């Protein structure tokens, strides 16, 4: 990723802006059920897989290297939440089974009987996305 940041520095004009947005593995993703009123209620959490945690740490080090080498100057950073929607709980589980970013098991905050009762309800995974704005030096 250091090479990619070096290339981004090369093609960005002086004082140009670079936006870096990556999944935020420092926080759990939330499993949410859509209620009858249309709002979402948290029902569990999902951790990031070990391999992706290592990739995210490597990306963090690459960004720190770019800042240390004065390729970019940090302007602002933060987190926003992105919701991935599913028509029912089995569809969400199929997504998790195929997804490399998350572990495949949800840490549920509700009991199995409640999950079975809500199987056909709409579900969502709300995941954090970390962003940083940089200015080319």
GROMACS .gro file of C-alpha atoms in nm:
model
  137
    1UNK     CA    1   0.000   0.000   0.000
    2UNK     CA    2   0.297   0.233   0.046
    3UNK     CA    3   0.355   0.209  -0.330
    4UNK     CA    4  -0.009   0.298  -0.396
    5UNK     CA    5   0.019   0.602  -0.168
    6UNK     CA    6   0.341   0.707  -0.342
    7UNK     CA    7   0.159   0.683  -0.677
    8UNK     CA    8  -0.134   0.880  -0.534
    9UNK     CA    9   0.114   1.147  -0.425
   10UNK     CA   10   0.267   1.153  -0.773
   11UNK     CA   11  -0.062   1.206  -0.958
   12UNK     CA   12  -0.221   1.446  -0.707
   13UNK     CA   13  -0.151   1.812  -0.771
   14UNK     CA   14   0.007   2.019  -0.491
   15UNK     CA   15  -0.252   2.099  -0.222
   16UNK     CA   16  -0.481   1.838  -0.381
   17UNK     CA   17  -0.700   1.624  -0.157
   18UNK     CA   18  -0.675   1.248  -0.106
   19UNK     CA   19  -0.962   1.065   0.065
   20UNK     CA   20  -0.872   0.735   0.231
   21UNK     CA   21  -1.176   0.527   0.338
   22UNK     CA   22  -1.145   0.177   0.480
   23UNK     CA   23  -1.358  -0.060   0.687
   24UNK     CA   24  -1.301   0.019   1.055
   25UNK     CA   25  -1.194  -0.302   1.225
   26UNK     CA   26  -1.145  -0.120   1.557
   27UNK     CA   27  -1.520  -0.145   1.620
   28UNK     CA   28  -1.762  -0.437   1.592
   29UNK     CA   29  -2.016  -0.448   1.312
   30UNK     CA   30  -2.373  -0.450   1.441
   31UNK     CA   31  -2.640  -0.699   1.339
   32UNK     CA   32  -2.975  -0.523   1.335
   33UNK     CA   33  -3.336  -0.628   1.283
   34UNK     CA   34  -3.584  -0.398   1.116
   35UNK     CA   35  -3.882  -0.332   1.342
   36UNK     CA   36  -4.244  -0.277   1.240
   37UNK     CA   37  -4.189   0.100   1.262
   38UNK     CA   38  -3.903   0.083   1.010
   39UNK     CA   39  -3.622   0.152   1.255
   40UNK     CA   40  -3.339  -0.091   1.322
   41UNK     CA   41  -3.265  -0.250   1.660
   42UNK     CA   42  -2.932  -0.411   1.744
   43UNK     CA   43  -2.950  -0.786   1.797
   44UNK     CA   44  -2.582  -0.887   1.791
   45UNK     CA   45  -2.228  -0.798   1.689
   46UNK     CA   46  -1.973  -0.939   1.446
   47UNK     CA   47  -1.597  -0.923   1.485
   48UNK     CA   48  -1.344  -0.872   1.206
   49UNK     CA   49  -1.153  -1.183   1.098
   50UNK     CA   50  -0.793  -1.223   1.214
   51UNK     CA   51  -0.653  -1.197   0.860
   52UNK     CA   52  -0.835  -0.870   0.793
   53UNK     CA   53  -0.720  -0.726   1.125
   54UNK     CA   54  -0.361  -0.788   1.011
   55UNK     CA   55  -0.434  -0.627   0.672
   56UNK     CA   56  -0.585  -0.323   0.842
   57UNK     CA   57  -0.281  -0.280   1.067
   58UNK     CA   58  -0.057  -0.297   0.760
   59UNK     CA   59  -0.268  -0.029   0.590
   60UNK     CA   60  -0.246   0.190   0.901
   61UNK     CA   61   0.134   0.160   0.896
   62UNK     CA   62   0.144   0.250   0.525
   63UNK     CA   63  -0.059   0.566   0.585
   64UNK     CA   64   0.167   0.657   0.878
   65UNK     CA   65   0.469   0.611   0.651
   66UNK     CA   66   0.318   0.844   0.389
   67UNK     CA   67   0.258   1.111   0.654
   68UNK     CA   68   0.603   1.062   0.808
   69UNK     CA   69   0.761   1.099   0.461
   70UNK     CA   70   0.564   1.427   0.420
   71UNK     CA   71   0.383   1.307   0.108
   72UNK     CA   72   0.052   1.408   0.263
   73UNK     CA   73  -0.064   1.624   0.551
   74UNK     CA   74  -0.363   1.499   0.753
   75UNK     CA   75  -0.660   1.736   0.751
   76UNK     CA   76  -0.946   1.546   0.912
   77UNK     CA   77  -1.051   1.196   1.009
   78UNK     CA   78  -1.359   1.025   1.140
   79UNK     CA   79  -1.600   0.736   1.108
   80UNK     CA   80  -1.936   0.688   0.943
   81UNK     CA   81  -2.167   0.388   0.950
   82UNK     CA   82  -2.269   0.191   0.642
   83UNK     CA   83  -2.574  -0.035   0.652
   84UNK     CA   84  -2.588  -0.349   0.431
   85UNK     CA   85  -2.951  -0.463   0.399
   86UNK     CA   86  -3.086  -0.821   0.375
   87UNK     CA   87  -3.437  -0.948   0.310
   88UNK     CA   88  -3.421  -1.205   0.594
   89UNK     CA   89  -3.183  -1.359   0.847
   90UNK     CA   90  -3.086  -1.662   0.632
   91UNK     CA   91  -2.980  -1.423   0.351
   92UNK     CA   92  -2.763  -1.235   0.600
   93UNK     CA   93  -2.605  -1.560   0.719
   94UNK     CA   94  -2.527  -1.663   0.360
   95UNK     CA   95  -2.352  -1.328   0.316
   96UNK     CA   96  -2.146  -1.385   0.630
   97UNK     CA   97  -2.055  -1.739   0.522
   98UNK     CA   98  -1.903  -1.602   0.198
   99UNK     CA   99  -1.751  -1.283   0.340
  100UNK     CA  100  -1.377  -1.276   0.422
  101UNK     CA  101  -1.383  -0.955   0.631
  102UNK     CA  102  -1.599  -1.087   0.915
  103UNK     CA  103  -1.593  -1.395   1.130
  104UNK     CA  104  -1.883  -1.615   1.022
  105UNK     CA  105  -2.062  -1.626   1.358
  106UNK     CA  106  -2.269  -1.352   1.514
  107UNK     CA  107  -2.243  -1.287   1.889
  108UNK     CA  108  -2.616  -1.271   1.953
  109UNK     CA  109  -2.778  -1.054   2.216
  110UNK     CA  110  -3.113  -1.232   2.171
  111UNK     CA  111  -3.206  -1.594   2.237
  112UNK     CA  112  -3.249  -1.861   1.964
  113UNK     CA  113  -3.629  -1.867   1.996
  114UNK     CA  114  -3.648  -1.494   1.924
  115UNK     CA  115  -3.415  -1.532   1.625
  116UNK     CA  116  -3.635  -1.808   1.480
  117UNK     CA  117  -3.945  -1.592   1.529
  118UNK     CA  118  -3.776  -1.304   1.345
  119UNK     CA  119  -3.618  -1.516   1.066
  120UNK     CA  120  -3.833  -1.366   0.790
  121UNK     CA  121  -3.793  -1.004   0.905
  122UNK     CA  122  -3.555  -0.768   0.727
  123UNK     CA  123  -3.203  -0.759   0.875
  124UNK     CA  124  -2.895  -0.543   0.828
  125UNK     CA  125  -2.527  -0.534   0.910
  126UNK     CA  126  -2.413  -0.185   1.013
  127UNK     CA  127  -2.038  -0.153   0.978
  128UNK     CA  128  -1.801   0.128   1.057
  129UNK     CA  129  -1.601   0.296   0.784
  130UNK     CA  130  -1.301   0.503   0.888
  131UNK     CA  131  -1.202   0.793   0.666
  132UNK     CA  132  -0.911   1.035   0.654
  133UNK     CA  133  -0.866   1.344   0.438
  134UNK     CA  134  -0.512   1.433   0.336
  135UNK     CA  135  -0.363   1.726   0.151
  136UNK     CA  136  -0.067   1.668  -0.079
  137UNK     CA  137   0.238   1.858   0.039
   0.00000   0.00000   0.00000
